[in-house]
Short mmCIF file of C-alpha atoms in Angstrom, two decimals:
data_model
loop_
_atom_site.label_atom_id
_atom_site.label_comp_id
_atom_site.label_asym_id
_atom_site.label_seq_id
_atom_site.Cartn_x
_atom_site.Cartn_y
_atom_site.Cartn_z
CA MET A 1 0.00 0.00 0.00
CA LEU A 2 2.69 2.41 1.12
CA ARG A 3 4.75 1.46 -1.90
CA MET A 4 1.79 2.23 -4.16
CA VAL A 5 1.41 5.67 -2.60
CA ALA A 6 5.12 6.35 -2.94
CA LEU A 7 4.98 5.32 -6.58
CA LEU A 8 1.97 7.54 -7.20
CA LEU A 9 3.91 10.47 -5.79
CA VAL A 10 7.24 9.76 -7.40
CA VAL A 11 6.21 8.94 -10.96
CA PRO A 12 4.37 12.21 -11.73
CA CYS A 13 7.16 14.22 -10.13
CA ALA A 14 9.77 12.43 -12.21
CA LEU A 15 7.72 12.98 -15.36
CA ALA A 16 7.25 16.64 -14.53
CA ALA A 17 10.98 17.01 -13.90
CA CYS A 18 11.76 15.47 -17.30
CA GLY A 19 9.29 17.76 -19.01
CA ASP A 20 10.78 20.82 -17.41
CA ALA A 21 14.11 22.32 -18.41
CA PRO A 22 16.65 19.93 -16.90
CA ASP A 23 19.51 22.41 -16.95
CA ALA A 24 19.07 24.41 -13.74
CA GLY A 25 22.00 26.66 -14.61
CA ALA A 26 20.13 28.02 -17.62
CA ARG A 27 17.10 29.04 -15.60
CA VAL A 28 16.56 32.09 -13.39
CA ARG A 29 13.59 32.04 -11.04
CA LEU A 30 12.25 35.54 -10.58
CA ALA A 31 9.75 35.95 -7.72
CA THR A 32 7.84 39.15 -8.30
CA THR A 33 4.56 40.92 -7.71
CA THR A 34 1.42 40.46 -9.74
CA SER A 35 1.58 44.07 -10.96
CA THR A 36 4.70 43.50 -13.08
CA GLU A 37 3.30 40.29 -14.58
CA ASN A 38 -0.38 41.27 -15.04
CA SER A 39 0.50 44.56 -16.69
CA GLY A 40 2.48 42.68 -19.34
CA LEU A 41 5.76 44.42 -18.52
CA LEU A 42 7.83 41.28 -17.98
CA ARG A 43 6.47 39.58 -21.07
CA ALA A 44 7.46 42.66 -23.05
CA ILE A 45 10.99 43.17 -21.76
CA LEU A 46 12.33 39.74 -20.73
CA PRO A 47 12.61 38.15 -24.20
CA ALA A 48 15.40 40.63 -25.03
CA PHE A 49 17.34 39.53 -21.94
CA GLU A 50 16.71 35.85 -22.67
CA ALA A 51 17.94 36.20 -26.25
CA GLU A 52 21.05 38.11 -25.17
CA SER A 53 22.04 35.86 -22.22
CA GLY A 54 20.75 32.46 -23.31
CA LEU A 55 19.06 32.16 -19.90
CA ARG A 56 15.40 31.39 -19.38
CA VAL A 57 13.50 33.44 -16.80
CA ASP A 58 10.74 31.65 -14.87
CA VAL A 59 8.43 34.29 -13.46
CA ILE A 60 6.64 33.46 -10.20
CA ALA A 61 4.07 36.24 -9.86
CA VAL A 62 2.72 36.48 -6.32
CA GLY A 63 2.26 39.23 -3.71
CA THR A 64 5.32 41.03 -2.29
CA GLY A 65 4.91 39.13 1.01
CA GLN A 66 4.94 35.74 -0.66
CA ALA A 67 7.71 36.72 -3.10
CA LEU A 68 9.99 37.59 -0.19
CA ALA A 69 8.98 34.41 1.65
CA LEU A 70 9.95 32.38 -1.43
CA GLY A 71 13.31 34.16 -1.54
CA GLU A 72 13.81 33.50 2.15
CA ARG A 73 13.31 29.78 1.55
CA GLY A 74 15.61 29.77 -1.47
CA GLU A 75 12.75 29.00 -3.87
CA ALA A 76 13.70 31.94 -6.07
CA ASP A 77 16.99 33.38 -7.34
CA LEU A 78 15.98 37.02 -7.62
CA VAL A 79 13.06 38.97 -6.17
CA LEU A 80 11.55 42.09 -7.75
CA VAL A 81 9.11 43.71 -5.32
CA HIS A 82 7.78 47.03 -4.08
CA ALA A 83 7.74 47.47 -0.30
CA ARG A 84 10.86 49.25 0.88
CA PRO A 85 10.49 48.48 4.62
CA LEU A 86 10.06 44.76 3.93
CA GLU A 87 12.93 44.81 1.42
CA ASP A 88 15.28 46.41 3.94
CA ALA A 89 14.28 43.88 6.58
CA PHE A 90 14.89 41.08 4.06
CA VAL A 91 18.43 42.30 3.40
CA ALA A 92 19.10 43.06 7.09
CA ALA A 93 18.12 39.50 8.02
CA GLY A 94 20.68 38.19 5.52
CA HIS A 95 18.15 36.60 3.18
CA GLY A 96 19.18 38.85 0.33
CA VAL A 97 22.20 40.76 -0.90
CA GLU A 98 22.65 43.71 -3.29
CA ARG A 99 19.35 45.55 -3.38
CA ARG A 100 19.07 47.80 -6.44
CA ASP A 101 16.41 50.31 -7.49
CA VAL A 102 14.91 49.24 -10.81
CA MET A 103 11.91 51.42 -11.62
CA TRP A 104 8.87 53.13 -10.17
CA ASN A 105 5.21 53.63 -10.93
CA ASP A 106 2.57 55.31 -8.84
CA PHE A 107 -0.41 54.60 -6.66
CA VAL A 108 -3.71 56.39 -7.05
CA ILE A 109 -6.89 56.47 -5.00
CA ALA A 110 -9.80 55.49 -7.21
CA GLY A 111 -13.47 55.73 -6.39
CA PRO A 112 -16.99 56.11 -7.75
CA PRO A 113 -17.51 58.99 -10.22
CA ALA A 114 -20.07 60.56 -7.86
CA ASP A 115 -17.32 60.82 -5.19
CA PRO A 116 -19.61 61.07 -2.13
CA ALA A 117 -16.67 61.73 0.22
CA GLY A 118 -15.39 64.59 -1.94
CA VAL A 119 -11.72 63.67 -2.29
CA ARG A 120 -11.42 64.40 -6.01
CA GLY A 121 -8.46 66.60 -6.80
CA LEU A 122 -6.67 66.09 -3.48
CA ARG A 123 -2.98 65.37 -3.95
CA ASP A 124 -2.01 64.25 -0.46
CA GLY A 125 -2.66 60.49 -0.15
CA ALA A 126 -2.67 60.44 3.65
CA ALA A 127 -5.08 63.39 3.89
CA ALA A 128 -7.40 61.77 1.34
CA LEU A 129 -7.57 58.54 3.35
CA THR A 130 -8.28 60.48 6.54
CA ARG A 131 -11.12 62.28 4.80
CA LEU A 132 -12.56 58.96 3.56
CA ALA A 133 -12.54 57.61 7.12
CA ALA A 134 -14.15 60.76 8.48
CA ALA A 135 -16.87 60.58 5.84
CA GLY A 136 -17.52 56.92 6.71
CA ALA A 137 -16.99 56.01 3.06
CA THR A 138 -16.74 52.39 1.94
CA PHE A 139 -13.09 51.53 1.36
CA VAL A 140 -11.70 48.23 0.07
CA ALA A 141 -8.33 47.33 1.59
CA ARG A 142 -6.00 44.64 0.26
CA GLY A 143 -4.95 43.31 3.69
CA ASP A 144 -2.77 40.66 2.07
CA GLY A 145 0.75 41.79 2.97
CA SER A 146 1.32 43.03 -0.58
CA GLY A 147 3.32 46.14 -1.41
CA THR A 148 0.07 48.05 -1.90
CA ASP A 149 -1.10 46.90 1.53
CA VAL A 150 2.18 47.99 3.12
CA ARG A 151 1.88 51.41 1.45
CA GLU A 152 -1.71 51.84 2.57
CA GLN A 153 -0.73 51.15 6.19
CA ALA A 154 2.13 53.65 5.88
CA LEU A 155 -0.28 56.30 4.56
CA TRP A 156 -2.61 55.71 7.52
CA ARG A 157 0.31 56.11 9.92
CA ALA A 158 1.33 59.32 8.18
CA GLY A 159 -2.22 60.63 8.67
CA GLY A 160 -2.20 59.84 12.40
CA GLY A 161 -3.48 56.25 12.44
CA ARG A 162 -6.41 54.43 10.93
CA PRO A 163 -9.73 54.91 12.69
CA SER A 164 -11.93 51.84 12.69
CA TRP A 165 -15.25 52.22 10.90
CA ALA A 166 -17.80 49.84 9.41
CA GLY A 167 -17.06 50.80 5.81
CA TYR A 168 -13.43 49.59 5.97
CA LEU A 169 -13.52 46.24 4.19
CA VAL A 170 -10.44 44.01 4.24
CA ALA A 171 -10.68 41.85 1.12
CA GLY A 172 -7.47 39.82 1.37
CA GLN A 173 -7.40 39.42 -2.40
CA GLY A 174 -5.23 40.55 -5.29
CA MET A 175 -5.48 44.03 -6.82
CA GLY A 176 -7.78 42.97 -9.66
CA PRO A 177 -10.44 41.33 -7.47
CA CYS A 178 -10.24 44.28 -5.05
CA LEU A 179 -10.98 46.67 -7.92
CA THR A 180 -14.00 44.57 -8.87
CA ILE A 181 -15.26 44.58 -5.28
CA ALA A 182 -14.75 48.36 -4.99
CA ASP A 183 -16.57 48.91 -8.28
CA GLU A 184 -19.51 46.72 -7.23
CA LYS A 185 -19.82 48.39 -3.83
CA ARG A 186 -19.21 51.92 -5.20
CA ALA A 187 -16.28 52.07 -2.82
CA TYR A 188 -12.86 53.72 -2.75
CA VAL A 189 -9.62 51.81 -3.20
CA LEU A 190 -5.86 52.42 -3.24
CA THR A 191 -4.41 50.85 -6.36
CA ASP A 192 -1.35 50.92 -8.56
CA ARG A 193 -2.08 52.76 -11.78
CA GLY A 194 -1.13 49.81 -13.99
CA THR A 195 -3.74 47.39 -12.66
CA LEU A 196 -6.42 50.09 -12.77
CA LEU A 197 -5.57 50.78 -16.43
CA ALA A 198 -5.69 47.08 -17.24
CA TYR A 199 -9.21 46.87 -15.71
CA ARG A 200 -10.54 50.25 -16.75
CA ALA A 201 -12.79 49.02 -19.56
CA ARG A 202 -14.88 46.98 -17.12
CA LEU A 203 -15.04 49.48 -14.28
CA GLU A 204 -16.75 52.74 -13.41
CA LEU A 205 -14.00 53.59 -10.93
CA GLN A 206 -12.12 56.80 -11.66
CA VAL A 207 -8.79 58.17 -10.54
CA LEU A 208 -9.60 60.74 -7.86
CA VAL A 209 -6.33 61.31 -6.01
CA GLU A 210 -2.92 61.24 -7.71
CA GLY A 211 0.41 62.95 -8.11
CA ASP A 212 1.73 63.10 -4.55
CA GLU A 213 5.33 62.15 -3.76
CA ASP A 214 3.78 59.91 -1.05
CA LEU A 215 2.12 57.84 -3.76
CA ARG A 216 5.31 56.95 -5.63
CA ASN A 217 5.86 53.22 -5.81
CA PRO A 218 9.51 52.20 -6.26
CA TYR A 219 10.44 48.65 -7.27
CA GLY A 220 13.64 47.07 -6.02
CA ALA A 221 15.40 43.88 -7.08
CA ILE A 222 17.32 41.79 -4.53
CA LEU A 223 19.60 38.78 -5.07
CA VAL A 224 18.72 35.82 -2.88
CA ASN A 225 21.72 35.22 -0.65
CA PRO A 226 23.73 32.36 -2.26
CA ALA A 227 25.61 31.86 1.03
CA ARG A 228 22.31 30.75 2.59
CA HIS A 229 21.06 28.63 -0.27
CA ALA A 230 23.75 26.79 -2.22
CA HIS A 231 21.38 25.78 -5.01
CA VAL A 232 20.30 29.27 -6.10
CA ASN A 233 21.46 30.36 -9.53
CA ALA A 234 23.43 33.35 -8.27
CA GLU A 235 25.24 33.90 -11.55
CA GLY A 236 22.02 33.97 -13.58
CA ALA A 237 20.29 36.18 -11.01
CA ARG A 238 23.22 38.61 -11.06
CA ALA A 239 23.10 38.74 -14.87
CA LEU A 240 19.36 39.53 -14.81
CA LEU A 241 19.82 42.19 -12.12
CA ALA A 242 22.66 43.77 -14.09
CA TRP A 243 20.55 43.79 -17.26
CA LEU A 244 17.48 45.31 -15.55
CA THR A 245 19.57 48.22 -14.27
CA SER A 246 21.66 48.55 -17.45
CA PRO A 247 20.92 51.21 -20.10
CA ALA A 248 19.37 48.50 -22.33
CA GLY A 249 17.08 47.20 -19.57
CA GLN A 250 16.11 50.68 -18.42
CA ALA A 251 15.32 51.70 -21.99
CA ALA A 252 13.11 48.62 -22.41
CA ILE A 253 11.17 49.52 -19.25
CA ALA A 254 10.74 53.11 -20.44
CA ALA A 255 9.50 51.96 -23.84
CA PHE A 256 6.76 49.75 -22.38
CA ARG A 257 3.24 51.09 -22.95
CA VAL A 258 -0.30 49.94 -22.23
CA GLY A 259 -2.36 51.65 -24.89
CA GLU A 260 -0.78 55.08 -24.92
CA HIS A 261 -0.03 55.04 -21.17
CA VAL A 262 3.45 54.83 -19.64
CA LEU A 263 3.20 52.50 -16.63
CA PHE A 264 6.72 52.12 -15.30
CA HIS A 265 9.42 54.75 -15.16
CA PRO A 266 13.05 53.58 -15.17
CA HIS A 267 14.96 54.42 -12.04
CA VAL A 268 17.86 56.01 -13.90
CA GLY A 269 16.89 59.45 -15.09
CA GLY A 270 13.32 58.84 -13.80
CA MET B 1 9.77 19.80 8.14
CA GLU B 2 9.94 22.61 10.70
CA PHE B 3 7.01 23.96 8.75
CA LEU B 4 4.73 21.09 9.76
CA THR B 5 5.53 21.31 13.47
CA GLU B 6 5.15 25.09 13.27
CA GLY B 7 1.77 24.57 11.61
CA PHE B 8 0.55 22.24 14.36
CA ALA B 9 1.74 24.57 17.09
CA GLU B 10 0.14 27.56 15.35
CA ALA B 11 -3.18 25.73 14.89
CA PHE B 12 -3.29 24.91 18.57
CA ARG B 13 -2.39 28.49 19.51
CA LEU B 14 -4.99 30.02 17.18
CA VAL B 15 -7.84 27.98 18.62
CA THR B 16 -6.87 28.12 22.28
CA SER B 17 -6.01 31.83 22.27
CA GLY B 18 -9.38 32.60 20.70
CA ASP B 19 -8.07 34.49 17.65
CA THR B 20 -11.31 36.28 16.73
CA ARG B 21 -10.57 36.34 13.00
CA VAL B 22 -9.97 32.60 12.83
CA LEU B 23 -12.93 31.79 15.08
CA HIS B 24 -15.12 33.97 12.84
CA ALA B 25 -13.81 32.18 9.76
CA ILE B 26 -14.68 28.83 11.35
CA TRP B 27 -18.16 30.15 12.13
CA VAL B 28 -18.73 31.45 8.58
CA THR B 29 -17.48 28.16 7.10
CA VAL B 30 -19.75 25.99 9.24
CA LEU B 31 -22.77 28.29 8.97
CA CYS B 32 -22.66 28.78 5.20
CA THR B 33 -21.82 25.17 4.36
CA THR B 34 -24.46 23.69 6.65
CA THR B 35 -27.18 26.09 5.49
CA ALA B 36 -26.39 25.67 1.80
CA VAL B 37 -26.06 21.88 1.86
CA THR B 38 -29.17 21.39 4.04
CA LEU B 39 -31.27 23.57 1.73
CA ALA B 40 -29.84 21.75 -1.28
CA ALA B 41 -30.59 18.35 0.28
CA LEU B 42 -34.19 19.34 1.11
CA ALA B 43 -34.74 20.06 -2.57
CA ALA B 44 -32.47 17.38 -4.02
CA PHE B 45 -33.59 14.33 -1.99
CA PRO B 46 -37.20 14.35 -3.27
CA LEU B 47 -36.08 15.13 -6.83
CA GLY B 48 -33.46 12.38 -6.75
CA ALA B 49 -35.94 9.90 -5.26
CA TRP B 50 -38.58 10.84 -7.82
CA LEU B 51 -36.07 10.29 -10.63
CA GLY B 52 -35.07 6.99 -9.02
CA ILE B 53 -38.67 5.76 -8.80
CA HIS B 54 -39.39 6.72 -12.40
CA ARG B 55 -36.05 5.58 -13.75
CA ARG B 56 -37.65 3.66 -16.60
CA ASP B 57 -40.04 6.43 -17.61
CA GLY B 58 -37.73 8.48 -19.78
CA ARG B 59 -36.45 10.94 -17.20
CA GLY B 60 -32.88 10.44 -18.42
CA GLY B 61 -32.58 14.05 -19.55
CA TRP B 62 -32.92 15.28 -15.98
CA VAL B 63 -30.30 12.89 -14.69
CA PHE B 64 -27.97 13.81 -17.52
CA CYS B 65 -28.28 17.54 -16.77
CA MET B 66 -27.60 16.95 -13.08
CA ARG B 67 -24.55 14.85 -13.93
CA VAL B 68 -23.17 17.69 -16.03
CA GLY B 69 -23.96 20.17 -13.25
CA MET B 70 -22.00 18.03 -10.84
CA PHE B 71 -18.86 18.64 -12.88
CA THR B 72 -19.20 22.42 -13.16
CA PRO B 73 -16.03 24.02 -11.80
CA THR B 74 -16.68 25.99 -8.63
CA VAL B 75 -15.23 29.15 -10.18
CA VAL B 76 -17.76 28.94 -13.01
CA VAL B 77 -20.62 28.60 -10.52
CA GLY B 78 -19.11 31.57 -8.68
CA LEU B 79 -19.07 33.59 -11.90
CA LEU B 80 -22.70 32.72 -12.69
CA VAL B 81 -23.85 33.81 -9.25
CA PHE B 82 -21.67 36.92 -9.56
CA ALA B 83 -23.32 37.80 -12.89
CA VAL B 84 -26.78 37.49 -11.36
CA LEU B 85 -26.04 39.38 -8.12
CA SER B 86 -23.77 42.06 -9.63
CA ARG B 87 -24.89 45.68 -9.57
CA ARG B 88 -25.43 45.37 -13.32
CA GLY B 89 -27.10 41.96 -13.03
CA PRO B 90 -30.82 41.05 -12.76
CA LEU B 91 -30.82 40.81 -8.94
CA GLY B 92 -28.34 43.65 -8.40
CA SER B 93 -30.87 45.79 -6.53
CA LEU B 94 -30.97 43.26 -3.68
CA ASP B 95 -27.37 44.19 -2.82
CA LEU B 96 -26.51 40.59 -1.94
CA LEU B 97 -23.06 40.40 -3.51
CA TYR B 98 -20.25 39.90 -0.96
CA THR B 99 -22.60 38.65 1.76
CA GLN B 100 -22.93 35.26 3.43
CA ALA B 101 -26.24 34.85 1.60
CA ALA B 102 -24.35 35.01 -1.70
CA ILE B 103 -22.00 32.26 -0.52
CA VAL B 104 -24.98 30.14 0.50
CA ALA B 105 -26.56 30.65 -2.94
CA GLY B 106 -23.37 29.61 -4.71
CA GLU B 107 -22.76 26.58 -2.52
CA PHE B 108 -26.39 25.54 -2.94
CA LEU B 109 -25.78 25.38 -6.68
CA LEU B 110 -22.60 23.37 -6.13
CA ALA B 111 -24.22 20.83 -3.84
CA PHE B 112 -27.65 20.48 -5.50
CA PRO B 113 -26.78 18.51 -8.68
CA LEU B 114 -24.29 16.33 -6.83
CA ILE B 115 -26.88 15.37 -4.19
CA VAL B 116 -29.55 14.76 -6.86
CA VAL B 117 -27.26 12.38 -8.76
CA LEU B 118 -26.27 10.45 -5.64
CA ALA B 119 -29.85 10.37 -4.29
CA HIS B 120 -31.02 9.10 -7.67
CA GLY B 121 -28.37 6.38 -7.54
CA ALA B 122 -29.31 5.35 -4.00
CA THR B 123 -33.05 5.12 -4.73
CA ALA B 124 -32.69 3.54 -8.17
CA ALA B 125 -30.69 0.73 -6.56
CA LEU B 126 -33.64 -0.17 -4.29
CA ASP B 127 -35.77 -3.18 -4.95
CA ARG B 128 -38.79 -2.20 -7.07
CA ARG B 129 -40.98 -3.94 -4.53
CA VAL B 130 -40.53 -1.01 -2.15
CA THR B 131 -42.59 1.25 -4.40
CA GLU B 132 -45.02 -1.51 -5.31
CA THR B 133 -45.64 -2.44 -1.68
CA ALA B 134 -46.15 1.18 -0.71
CA ARG B 135 -48.68 1.60 -3.52
CA THR B 136 -50.54 -1.60 -2.65
CA LEU B 137 -50.81 -0.41 0.92
CA GLY B 138 -52.60 2.60 -0.48
CA ALA B 139 -49.84 5.18 -0.25
CA GLY B 140 -50.24 8.21 -2.48
CA ARG B 141 -47.36 9.67 -4.48
CA PHE B 142 -46.07 11.67 -1.58
CA ARG B 143 -46.15 8.77 0.90
CA THR B 144 -44.46 6.53 -1.66
CA LEU B 145 -41.70 9.09 -2.09
CA LEU B 146 -41.21 9.20 1.70
CA ALA B 147 -41.09 5.41 1.91
CA VAL B 148 -38.46 5.24 -0.82
CA MET B 149 -36.35 7.96 0.81
CA ASN B 150 -36.58 6.13 4.13
CA GLU B 151 -35.36 2.89 2.57
CA ALA B 152 -32.45 4.70 0.88
CA ARG B 153 -31.43 6.72 3.94
CA VAL B 154 -27.88 5.37 4.12
CA GLY B 155 -27.28 6.49 0.55
CA LEU B 156 -28.92 9.84 1.24
CA VAL B 157 -26.63 10.48 4.21
CA ALA B 158 -23.69 9.72 1.92
CA ALA B 159 -25.11 12.14 -0.66
CA TYR B 160 -25.44 14.87 1.96
CA LEU B 161 -21.86 14.28 3.04
CA ALA B 162 -20.56 14.45 -0.50
CA GLY B 163 -22.28 17.81 -0.91
CA PHE B 164 -20.83 18.95 2.39
CA ALA B 165 -17.34 17.90 1.34
CA ARG B 166 -17.63 19.78 -1.95
CA CYS B 167 -18.65 23.01 -0.20
CA LEU B 168 -16.59 22.93 2.99
CA SER B 169 -13.25 23.64 1.37
CA GLU B 170 -14.21 25.26 -1.93
CA LEU B 171 -12.68 28.56 -3.03
CA GLY B 172 -14.31 29.49 -6.34
CA VAL B 173 -17.57 30.67 -4.82
CA VAL B 174 -16.26 32.18 -1.59
CA MET B 175 -13.64 34.27 -3.39
CA THR B 176 -15.83 35.43 -6.28
CA VAL B 177 -19.17 36.14 -4.61
CA GLY B 178 -18.08 36.22 -0.96
CA GLY B 179 -15.14 38.54 -1.65
CA ASN B 180 -13.09 37.08 1.25
CA LEU B 181 -14.00 40.12 3.40
CA GLU B 182 -12.44 39.89 6.86
CA MET B 183 -14.90 39.22 9.70
CA ARG B 184 -17.73 39.06 7.15
CA THR B 185 -17.35 36.51 4.39
CA ARG B 186 -13.91 35.06 5.03
CA THR B 187 -13.96 31.26 5.40
CA LEU B 188 -11.25 28.86 6.49
CA ALA B 189 -10.47 27.91 2.89
CA SER B 190 -10.11 31.53 1.78
CA THR B 191 -8.02 32.27 4.89
CA ILE B 192 -5.62 29.52 3.83
CA SER B 193 -5.29 30.94 0.33
CA LEU B 194 -4.69 34.42 1.77
CA GLU B 195 -2.07 33.28 4.29
CA ILE B 196 -0.15 31.52 1.51
CA ARG B 197 -0.13 34.71 -0.59
CA ARG B 198 0.92 36.64 2.48
CA GLY B 199 3.86 34.27 2.85
CA ASP B 200 2.72 33.03 6.28
CA PHE B 201 2.82 29.34 5.45
CA ALA B 202 2.60 28.12 9.06
CA ARG B 203 -0.63 30.04 9.64
CA GLY B 204 -2.03 28.73 6.37
CA LEU B 205 -1.21 25.18 7.38
CA ALA B 206 -2.75 25.82 10.80
CA CYS B 207 -6.06 26.83 9.21
CA GLY B 208 -5.80 23.76 6.97
CA LEU B 209 -5.51 21.57 10.05
CA ILE B 210 -8.55 23.21 11.62
CA LEU B 211 -10.47 22.54 8.40
CA LEU B 212 -9.35 18.92 8.58
CA VAL B 213 -10.66 18.66 12.14
CA LEU B 214 -14.05 19.87 10.90
CA ALA B 215 -13.92 17.22 8.19
CA VAL B 216 -13.10 14.51 10.73
CA GLY B 217 -16.00 15.66 12.91
CA THR B 218 -18.40 15.51 9.98
CA ALA B 219 -17.15 12.07 8.94
CA LEU B 220 -17.55 10.72 12.48
CA LEU B 221 -21.09 12.09 12.66
CA ALA B 222 -21.93 10.39 9.38
CA HIS B 223 -20.38 7.18 10.61
CA ARG B 224 -22.67 7.19 13.65
CA LEU B 225 -25.72 8.03 11.56
CA GLY B 226 -24.86 5.17 9.22
CA LYS B 227 -24.54 2.72 12.12
CA GLU B 228 -27.83 3.80 13.65
CA SER B 229 -29.78 3.50 10.44
CA ARG B 230 -28.41 0.01 9.84
CA ALA B 231 -29.45 -1.11 13.33
#
């Protein structure tokens, strides 16, 4: 019986391993956030790197929290995320080495066109959130440890703490589902501009608050510490990191468009 | 490995320390699943028994439809319910989306065809003499149906359980129409999926273990019911 179970487990794994690229040295595992994958950025820029280096990049698109957890366990070679406090803690704990700024995009506060709480045109993210709380508006929060979640909490702290009110809904879902929930409930939501653009055809939500320095969203790439995990492809990860921050990589990021919109700004000269 | 022990320790801590969010998730899971599956069984048992009694009278179309329904992916059921309850959908004015009622509606649709198919199987396997005897004793259609359901009760309990199992740990409906809202529509299964995305694997495993305990409890209950009805 036990042997049967073992066989049932081993055979599919072996088959899957054969089907996958056997040469681990030619593969870089990039753990990153859903925003870079869903927006189409990585699909647009990575082929150039793959052609140039002969490496294949496997993108694992998850939330910032999970991406860092994967790096911590050595399940990824390079992480590309956006939550500076978590990134610094990751490096300080010795899980990662060589953090580099790669690019930035921005957060916006979106809401129903009628804007019952009257935040349209505000530029200060923290002040806008405080006004939403005071008005008792419905607000959909990510609450999933993602970079957006981390930023939202930072904005609340900057505004003197988050009051608790019945309209504050913690969805614990990705950005896309949260936008759908906010749209259905005619609620407000903090989102990265890229995901909102990708969903805009299906939503009534409009950008109401934008442009503040507080709403800038920088992305950093960190090498997973090869001293901790002998099996990580440090060489490949270093090559990808070097390319992302090179003039060629930065130009590719700057050239990426969704429709006519620029989504990500390269760090250099941005 | 340290992961598993951490998970066990965390599960124990969450339940004993009375973590309100986890306790609420347990409550939502049990409440929604029980309500949905019980409502589904109340409708599906008679329909399944009726199809079982009349199995030779060309009711195959019904059974076929239910068999197809049984295979519908939970996400698709979630999407259908979403389309109906959405602000732009036919029942949008009821404002039911992202409530426990929406989860119950979705899980009802998941459990109903499955229970009909299994109830049909359980009653169709009965000796034809059950119906004939009931009729000779002067039972009307309704009494005959009750007699058949009574004879097939072991199979019906199994059908109920299968429905329960399908709904207890499903994600497609609770994420799409429940919205996974904390302290409102968040279930154990959606908590697990969230904790994994958050990178807190131990907490996710802990919630998985709690879910498993619920499953063991349900299975034990069914085991007892099965024993009693055989006696």
